[in-house]
PDB file of C-alpha atoms and ligand atoms in Angstrom:
ATOM      1  CA  MET A 956       9.279   3.376 -20.983  1.00 45.00           C
ATOM      2  CA  ALA A 957       5.536   3.601 -21.973  1.00 46.00           C
ATOM      3  CA  PRO A 958       3.799   6.665 -21.020  1.00 46.00           C
ATOM      4  CA  ASP A 959       0.662   7.075 -19.148  1.00 44.00           C
ATOM      5  CA  GLN A 960      -1.078   9.021 -21.682  1.00 45.00           C
ATOM      6  CA  THR A 961      -1.233   5.549 -23.605  1.00 46.00           C
ATOM      7  CA  SER A 962      -3.661   3.776 -21.186  1.00 46.00           C
ATOM      8  CA  ALA A 963      -7.477   4.635 -22.102  1.00 57.00           C
ATOM      9  CA  LYS A 964      -8.491   4.111 -18.369  1.00 81.00           C
ATOM     10  CA  GLY A 965      -6.241   4.336 -15.389  1.00 93.00           C
ATOM     11  CA  GLN A 966      -5.005   1.142 -13.866  1.00 96.00           C
ATOM     12  CA  LEU A 967      -5.420   0.866  -9.864  1.00 97.00           C
ATOM     13  CA  ILE A 968      -2.257  -0.742  -8.423  1.00 98.00           C
ATOM     14  CA  VAL A 969      -2.072  -2.408  -4.666  1.00 98.00           C
ATOM     15  CA  LEU A 970       1.213  -2.839  -3.168  1.00 98.00           C
ATOM     16  CA  THR A 971       0.729  -5.231   0.043  1.00 97.00           C
ATOM     17  CA  GLY A 972       2.865  -7.337   2.500  1.00 96.00           C
ATOM     18  CA  PRO A 973       3.773  -7.306   6.114  1.00 93.00           C
ATOM     19  CA  SER A 974       4.844  -3.986   7.251  1.00 87.00           C
ATOM     20  CA  GLY A 975       8.676  -3.550   7.365  1.00 88.00           C
ATOM     21  CA  VAL A 976       8.965  -5.402   3.877  1.00 93.00           C
ATOM     22  CA  GLY A 977       9.733  -2.195   2.301  1.00 94.00           C
ATOM     23  CA  LYS A 978       6.600  -1.468   0.548  1.00 95.00           C
ATOM     24  CA  GLY A 979       7.056   1.880   1.179  1.00 93.00           C
ATOM     25  CA  THR A 980      10.537   2.158   0.258  1.00 95.00           C
ATOM     26  CA  LEU A 981       9.249   0.789  -3.280  1.00 97.00           C
ATOM     27  CA  VAL A 982       6.763   2.912  -3.370  1.00 97.00           C
ATOM     28  CA  GLN A 983       9.118   6.518  -3.224  1.00 96.00           C
ATOM     29  CA  LEU A 984      11.677   4.849  -5.912  1.00 97.00           C
ATOM     30  CA  LEU A 985       8.255   4.282  -8.097  1.00 97.00           C
ATOM     31  CA  LEU A 986       7.226   7.779  -7.841  1.00 97.00           C
ATOM     32  CA  GLU A 987      10.747   9.340  -8.275  1.00 97.00           C
ATOM     33  CA  ARG A 988      10.940   7.445 -11.722  1.00 97.00           C
ATOM     34  CA  HIS A 989       7.259   8.139 -12.370  1.00 97.00           C
ATOM     35  CA  PRO A 990       6.153  11.500 -10.710  1.00 97.00           C
ATOM     36  CA  HIS A 991       2.821  11.751 -12.664  1.00 96.00           C
ATOM     37  CA  TRP A 992       1.973   8.407 -11.072  1.00 97.00           C
ATOM     38  CA  PHE A 993      -0.759   9.156  -7.922  1.00 98.00           C
ATOM     39  CA  LEU A 994       0.218   8.039  -4.474  1.00 98.00           C
ATOM     40  CA  SER A 995      -2.747   7.692  -2.328  1.00 98.00           C
ATOM     41  CA  ILE A 996      -2.718   9.197   1.089  1.00 98.00           C
ATOM     42  CA  SER A 997      -4.667   6.962   3.687  1.00 98.00           C
ATOM     43  CA  ALA A 998      -6.250   7.939   6.698  1.00 98.00           C
ATOM     44  CA  THR A 999      -5.001   6.304  10.109  1.00 98.00           C
ATOM     45  CA  THR A1000      -6.065   6.360  13.834  1.00 98.00           C
ATOM     46  CA  ARG A1001      -1.820   5.837  14.839  1.00 97.00           C
ATOM     47  CA  SER A1002       0.075   8.910  16.082  1.00 96.00           C
ATOM     48  CA  PRO A1003       2.241  10.665  13.891  1.00 97.00           C
ATOM     49  CA  ARG A1004       5.818   9.418  13.519  1.00 93.00           C
ATOM     50  CA  ALA A1005       8.776  12.105  13.768  1.00 93.00           C
ATOM     51  CA  GLY A1006       8.726  14.283  10.765  1.00 95.00           C
ATOM     52  CA  GLU A1007       5.526  12.857   9.321  1.00 96.00           C
ATOM     53  CA  GLU A1008       2.919  15.632   8.479  1.00 97.00           C
ATOM     54  CA  ASP A1009      -0.691  15.460   8.212  1.00 98.00           C
ATOM     55  CA  GLY A1010      -1.936  15.500   4.727  1.00 97.00           C
ATOM     56  CA  GLN A1011       1.369  14.422   3.597  1.00 95.00           C
ATOM     57  CA  SER A1012       2.157  10.830   5.344  1.00 95.00           C
ATOM     58  CA  TYR A1013      -1.301  10.083   6.355  1.00 98.00           C
ATOM     59  CA  TYR A1014      -4.686  12.147   7.172  1.00 98.00           C
ATOM     60  CA  PHE A1015      -4.185  11.550  11.373  1.00 98.00           C
ATOM     61  CA  LEU A1016      -7.872  11.242  12.485  1.00 98.00           C
ATOM     62  CA  SER A1017      -9.240  10.288  15.830  1.00 98.00           C
ATOM     63  CA  LYS A1018     -11.317   7.226  16.237  1.00 98.00           C
ATOM     64  CA  GLU A1019     -14.645   9.368  16.328  1.00 98.00           C
ATOM     65  CA  GLU A1020     -13.557  10.819  12.920  1.00 98.00           C
ATOM     66  CA  PHE A1021     -12.303   7.561  11.501  1.00 98.00           C
ATOM     67  CA  GLN A1022     -15.717   6.038  12.399  1.00 98.00           C
ATOM     68  CA  THR A1023     -17.619   8.961  10.422  1.00 98.00           C
ATOM     69  CA  TRP A1024     -15.561   8.491   7.338  1.00 98.00           C
ATOM     70  CA  ILE A1025     -16.390   4.734   7.436  1.00 98.00           C
ATOM     71  CA  GLY A1026     -20.217   5.579   7.864  1.00 98.00           C
ATOM     72  CA  GLU A1027     -20.108   8.194   5.082  1.00 98.00           C
ATOM     73  CA  GLU A1028     -18.501   5.372   2.845  1.00 96.00           C
ATOM     74  CA  LYS A1029     -15.556   7.854   2.421  1.00 97.00           C
ATOM     75  CA  LEU A1030     -13.293   4.687   2.302  1.00 97.00           C
ATOM     76  CA  LEU A1031     -12.298   2.479  -0.420  1.00 96.00           C
ATOM     77  CA  GLU A1032     -11.401  -0.386   2.212  1.00 97.00           C
ATOM     78  CA  TRP A1033     -10.082   0.034   5.496  1.00 98.00           C
ATOM     79  CA  ALA A1034      -8.939  -2.123   8.574  1.00 97.00           C
ATOM     80  CA  GLU A1035      -7.725  -2.327  11.799  1.00 96.00           C
ATOM     81  CA  TYR A1036      -3.970  -3.017  12.169  1.00 91.00           C
ATOM     82  CA  ALA A1037      -1.662  -3.347  15.334  1.00 84.00           C
ATOM     83  CA  GLY A1038      -4.332  -1.742  17.062  1.00 91.00           C
ATOM     84  CA  ASN A1039      -4.861   1.548  14.747  1.00 96.00           C
ATOM     85  CA  TYR A1040      -7.452   1.878  12.157  1.00 98.00           C
ATOM     86  CA  TYR A1041      -5.983   2.535   8.262  1.00 98.00           C
ATOM     87  CA  GLY A1042      -8.139   3.092   5.306  1.00 98.00           C
ATOM     88  CA  THR A1043      -8.176   4.348   1.556  1.00 98.00           C
ATOM     89  CA  PRO A1044      -9.951   7.772   1.118  1.00 98.00           C
ATOM     90  CA  ARG A1045     -12.430   6.534  -1.977  1.00 96.00           C
ATOM     91  CA  GLN A1046     -12.795  10.357  -3.789  1.00 97.00           C
ATOM     92  CA  PRO A1047      -8.961  10.750  -4.906  1.00 97.00           C
ATOM     93  CA  VAL A1048      -8.457   7.188  -6.239  1.00 97.00           C
ATOM     94  CA  GLU A1049     -11.635   7.528  -8.103  1.00 95.00           C
ATOM     95  CA  ALA A1050     -11.146  10.563  -9.717  1.00 96.00           C
ATOM     96  CA  GLN A1051      -7.289   9.876 -10.695  1.00 97.00           C
ATOM     97  CA  ILE A1052      -8.299   6.710 -12.010  1.00 96.00           C
ATOM     98  CA  ALA A1053     -11.370   8.686 -14.368  1.00 95.00           C
ATOM     99  CA  GLN A1054      -8.148  10.961 -15.512  1.00 95.00           C
ATOM    100  CA  GLY A1055      -6.230   7.739 -16.882  1.00 96.00           C
ATOM    101  CA  LYS A1056      -3.773   7.754 -14.353  1.00 97.00           C
ATOM    102  CA  THR A1057      -2.013   5.116 -12.459  1.00 97.00           C
ATOM    103  CA  VAL A1058      -2.713   4.824  -8.991  1.00 98.00           C
ATOM    104  CA  LEU A1059      -0.898   3.403  -6.176  1.00 98.00           C
ATOM    105  CA  LEU A1060      -2.137   2.067  -2.745  1.00 98.00           C
ATOM    106  CA  GLU A1061       0.505   0.577  -0.055  1.00 97.00           C
ATOM    107  CA  ILE A1062      -1.839  -1.016   1.819  1.00 97.00           C
ATOM    108  CA  GLU A1063      -1.871  -4.045   4.315  1.00 94.00           C
ATOM    109  CA  VAL A1064      -3.478  -7.421   3.923  1.00 94.00           C
ATOM    110  CA  LEU A1065      -7.132  -7.087   5.219  1.00 95.00           C
ATOM    111  CA  GLY A1066      -7.245  -4.210   3.081  1.00 97.00           C
ATOM    112  CA  ALA A1067      -5.834  -5.268   0.239  1.00 97.00           C
ATOM    113  CA  ARG A1068      -8.557  -8.348   0.323  1.00 96.00           C
ATOM    114  CA  GLN A1069     -11.627  -6.153   0.154  1.00 96.00           C
ATOM    115  CA  ILE A1070     -10.045  -4.366  -2.903  1.00 96.00           C
ATOM    116  CA  LYS A1071     -10.795  -7.422  -4.713  1.00 93.00           C
ATOM    117  CA  GLN A1072     -14.474  -6.797  -3.798  1.00 92.00           C
ATOM    118  CA  THR A1073     -14.218  -2.806  -4.062  1.00 91.00           C
ATOM    119  CA  PHE A1074     -12.160  -2.296  -7.155  1.00 92.00           C
ATOM    120  CA  PRO A1075     -12.019  -5.998  -9.039  1.00 94.00           C
ATOM    121  CA  SER A1076      -9.617  -4.433 -11.697  1.00 94.00           C
ATOM    122  CA  ALA A1077      -7.146  -3.521  -9.378  1.00 96.00           C
ATOM    123  CA  ARG A1078      -3.505  -5.544  -9.708  1.00 97.00           C
ATOM    124  CA  ARG A1079      -2.162  -6.700  -6.521  1.00 97.00           C
ATOM    125  CA  ILE A1080       0.962  -7.303  -5.742  1.00 98.00           C
ATOM    126  CA  PHE A1081       2.420  -9.006  -2.701  1.00 98.00           C
ATOM    127  CA  ILE A1082       5.841  -7.861  -1.176  1.00 98.00           C
ATOM    128  CA  LEU A1083       7.670 -10.808   0.267  1.00 97.00           C
ATOM    129  CA  PRO A1084      10.789 -10.526   2.602  1.00 96.00           C
ATOM    130  CA  PRO A1085      13.730 -12.833   1.621  1.00 95.00           C
ATOM    131  CA  SER A1086      12.951 -14.509   5.025  1.00 93.00           C
ATOM    132  CA  VAL A1087      11.175 -13.677   8.574  1.00 91.00           C
ATOM    133  CA  GLU A1088      14.618 -13.150  10.383  1.00 91.00           C
ATOM    134  CA  VAL A1089      15.443 -10.064   7.571  1.00 92.00           C
ATOM    135  CA  LEU A1090      12.153  -8.881   8.072  1.00 92.00           C
ATOM    136  CA  GLU A1091      12.641  -8.500  12.300  1.00 90.00           C
ATOM    137  CA  GLU A1092      15.901  -6.949  11.751  1.00 90.00           C
ATOM    138  CA  ARG A1093      14.317  -4.382   9.186  1.00 89.00           C
ATOM    139  CA  LEU A1094      11.832  -3.667  11.829  1.00 86.00           C
ATOM    140  CA  ARG A1095      14.163  -2.778  14.550  1.00 87.00           C
ATOM    141  CA  GLY A1096      16.628  -1.251  12.328  1.00 86.00           C
ATOM    142  CA  ARG A1097      13.685   1.369  11.616  1.00 78.00           C
ATOM    143  CA  GLY A1098      14.182   2.347  15.203  1.00 77.00           C
ATOM    144  CA  SER A1099      10.649   4.022  15.016  1.00 75.00           C
ATOM    145  CA  ASP A1100       8.288   1.744  17.196  1.00 78.00           C
ATOM    146  CA  SER A1101       8.449   0.202  20.544  1.00 85.00           C
ATOM    147  CA  GLU A1102       8.841  -3.312  21.330  1.00 87.00           C
ATOM    148  CA  THR A1103       5.701  -3.961  21.958  1.00 90.00           C
ATOM    149  CA  ALA A1104       4.599  -2.577  18.719  1.00 86.00           C
ATOM    150  CA  ILE A1105       7.333  -4.454  16.730  1.00 88.00           C
ATOM    151  CA  ALA A1106       6.069  -8.002  18.582  1.00 89.00           C
ATOM    152  CA  LYS A1107       2.754  -6.872  17.194  1.00 86.00           C
ATOM    153  CA  ARG A1108       4.225  -6.640  13.631  1.00 86.00           C
ATOM    154  CA  LEU A1109       5.767  -9.247  13.822  1.00 90.00           C
ATOM    155  CA  ALA A1110       2.965 -11.868  15.096  1.00 90.00           C
ATOM    156  CA  GLN A1111       0.897  -9.910  12.303  1.00 88.00           C
ATOM    157  CA  ALA A1112       3.543 -10.487   9.853  1.00 91.00           C
ATOM    158  CA  GLN A1113       3.474 -14.314   9.668  1.00 91.00           C
ATOM    159  CA  GLN A1114      -0.250 -14.099   9.318  1.00 91.00           C
ATOM    160  CA  GLU A1115      -0.069 -11.784   6.406  1.00 92.00           C
ATOM    161  CA  LEU A1116       2.692 -14.209   4.891  1.00 95.00           C
ATOM    162  CA  GLN A1117       0.355 -17.192   4.695  1.00 95.00           C
ATOM    163  CA  ALA A1118      -1.945 -14.943   2.247  1.00 95.00           C
ATOM    164  CA  ALA A1119       0.468 -14.306  -0.554  1.00 97.00           C
ATOM    165  CA  ALA A1120      -0.510 -16.445  -3.070  1.00 96.00           C
ATOM    166  CA  GLU A1121      -4.266 -14.910  -2.808  1.00 96.00           C
ATOM    167  CA  PHE A1122      -2.873 -11.879  -4.591  1.00 97.00           C
ATOM    168  CA  ASP A1123      -1.844 -11.740  -8.648  1.00 97.00           C
ATOM    169  CA  HIS A1124       1.736 -11.394  -8.215  1.00 97.00           C
ATOM    170  CA  GLN A1125       4.381 -12.470  -5.694  1.00 97.00           C
ATOM    171  CA  LEU A1126       7.536  -9.989  -5.298  1.00 97.00           C
ATOM    172  CA  VAL A1127      10.881 -10.883  -2.808  1.00 97.00           C
ATOM    173  CA  ASN A1128      12.138  -7.796  -1.720  1.00 97.00           C
ATOM    174  CA  ASP A1129      15.795  -9.536  -1.895  1.00 95.00           C
ATOM    175  CA  ASP A1130      17.624  -7.121  -3.773  1.00 96.00           C
ATOM    176  CA  LEU A1131      16.051  -3.278  -3.826  1.00 96.00           C
ATOM    177  CA  ASP A1132      16.820  -2.771  -7.462  1.00 97.00           C
ATOM    178  CA  ARG A1133      15.749  -5.990  -8.626  1.00 97.00           C
ATOM    179  CA  ALA A1134      12.360  -5.607  -6.999  1.00 97.00           C
ATOM    180  CA  LEU A1135      12.093  -1.887  -8.272  1.00 97.00           C
ATOM    181  CA  HIS A1136      12.291  -2.969 -11.847  1.00 97.00           C
ATOM    182  CA  CYS A1137      10.160  -5.912 -11.620  1.00 97.00           C
ATOM    183  CA  LEU A1138       7.457  -3.816 -10.042  1.00 97.00           C
ATOM    184  CA  ILE A1139       7.860  -1.390 -13.159  1.00 96.00           C
ATOM    185  CA  ASP A1140       7.670  -3.966 -15.564  1.00 96.00           C
ATOM    186  CA  LEU A1141       4.586  -5.370 -13.946  1.00 95.00           C
ATOM    187  CA  ILE A1142       2.937  -1.679 -13.736  1.00 95.00           C
ATOM    188  CA  GLU A1143       4.124  -1.005 -17.292  1.00 93.00           C
ATOM    189  CA  GLU A1144       2.358  -3.927 -18.320  1.00 90.00           C
ATOM    190  CA  GLY A1145      -0.806  -3.152 -17.757  1.00 83.00           C
ATOM    191  CA  ASN A1146      -0.523   0.454 -18.809  1.00 79.00           C
ATOM    192  CA  GLN A1147       0.089  -0.654 -22.604  1.00 75.00           C
ATOM    193  CA  PRO A1148      -3.054  -0.223 -24.755  1.00 65.00           C
ATOM    194  CA  GLN A1149      -5.131  -3.564 -25.170  1.00 51.00           C
ATOM    195  CA  ASP A1150      -6.359  -4.382 -28.657  1.00 49.00           C
TER     196      ASP A1150
HETATM  197  P1  5GP B 203       2.477   2.150   9.200  1.00 85.94           P
HETATM  198  O1  5GP B 203       1.825   2.187  11.129  1.00 85.94           O
HETATM  199  O2  5GP B 203       3.508   1.741   9.381  1.00 85.94           O
HETATM  200  O3  5GP B 203       2.442   3.562   8.753  1.00 85.94           O
HETATM  201  O4  5GP B 203       1.783   1.272   8.272  1.00 85.94           O
HETATM  202  C1  5GP B 203       1.380   0.127   8.969  1.00 85.94           C
HETATM  203  C2  5GP B 203       0.536  -0.821   7.887  1.00 85.94           C
HETATM  204  O5  5GP B 203      -0.711  -0.279   7.480  1.00 85.94           O
HETATM  205  C3  5GP B 203       1.490  -0.907   6.977  1.00 85.94           C
HETATM  206  O6  5GP B 203       1.522  -2.338   6.472  1.00 85.94           O
HETATM  207  C4  5GP B 203       0.792  -0.393   5.652  1.00 85.94           C
HETATM  208  O7  5GP B 203       0.799  -0.777   4.560  1.00 85.94           O
HETATM  209  C5  5GP B 203      -0.655   0.018   6.170  1.00 85.94           C
HETATM  210  N1  5GP B 203      -1.845   0.974   5.576  1.00 85.94           N
HETATM  211  C6  5GP B 203      -1.194   1.935   5.162  1.00 85.94           C
HETATM  212  N2  5GP B 203      -2.233   2.600   4.985  1.00 85.94           N
HETATM  213  C7  5GP B 203      -3.388   1.725   4.557  1.00 85.94           C
HETATM  214  C8  5GP B 203      -4.701   1.765   4.399  1.00 85.94           C
HETATM  215  O8  5GP B 203      -4.795   3.134   3.641  1.00 85.94           O
HETATM  216  N3  5GP B 203      -5.119   0.732   4.478  1.00 85.94           N
HETATM  217  C9  5GP B 203      -4.775  -0.577   4.817  1.00 85.94           C
HETATM  218  N4  5GP B 203      -5.772  -1.476   4.828  1.00 85.94           N
HETATM  219  N5  5GP B 203      -3.485  -0.282   5.763  1.00 85.94           N
HETATM  220  C10 5GP B 203      -2.413   0.659   5.315  1.00 85.94           C
END
């Protein structure tokens, strides 16, 4: 596997796709295999779920604090998703890229669209479920969201899936191991020094 030190400049990798598609699991597995890759910690106005800690899972902000961050241009992108705001803090991402690191964003589709403008060199990968039925099963299986929240996420997912073709790469998460290896290959391709 090519170590990151070979790349002159870090690359920004955006993983997007509907909630429940397995982006979070894929990112955690990527980081286990490549601990020197950097995962951006997002800001959000949603309430912490059981076990989530401020500054580790997310920066949990009030709506007012989030608005201030927007006003101060502290976010590389942000979006409203299922009634809450989510955004990527700009400074840590830029600092890690400048140090030559591979930086991962795990974000929803509206935010991933904005990254094309704010960070044109980013490579944006859309993760697809094998089917909408499987996605619904996964959302329910997490047991972490209310019926209303699940319904909102499913409705949003139907729209998000239509955007898949806009992105640089599409990857079906039908088998976790297969998807993980495809993802690692895609990322490492970009880490190769260019002639
Ligand atoms: P959850 O509430 O399940 O943690 O996240 C809901 C959705 O928001 C997921 O699709 C997740 O990828 C997305 N998300 C998390 N952080 C960010 C962010 O910083 N920006 C955007 N645009 N979406 C995010």
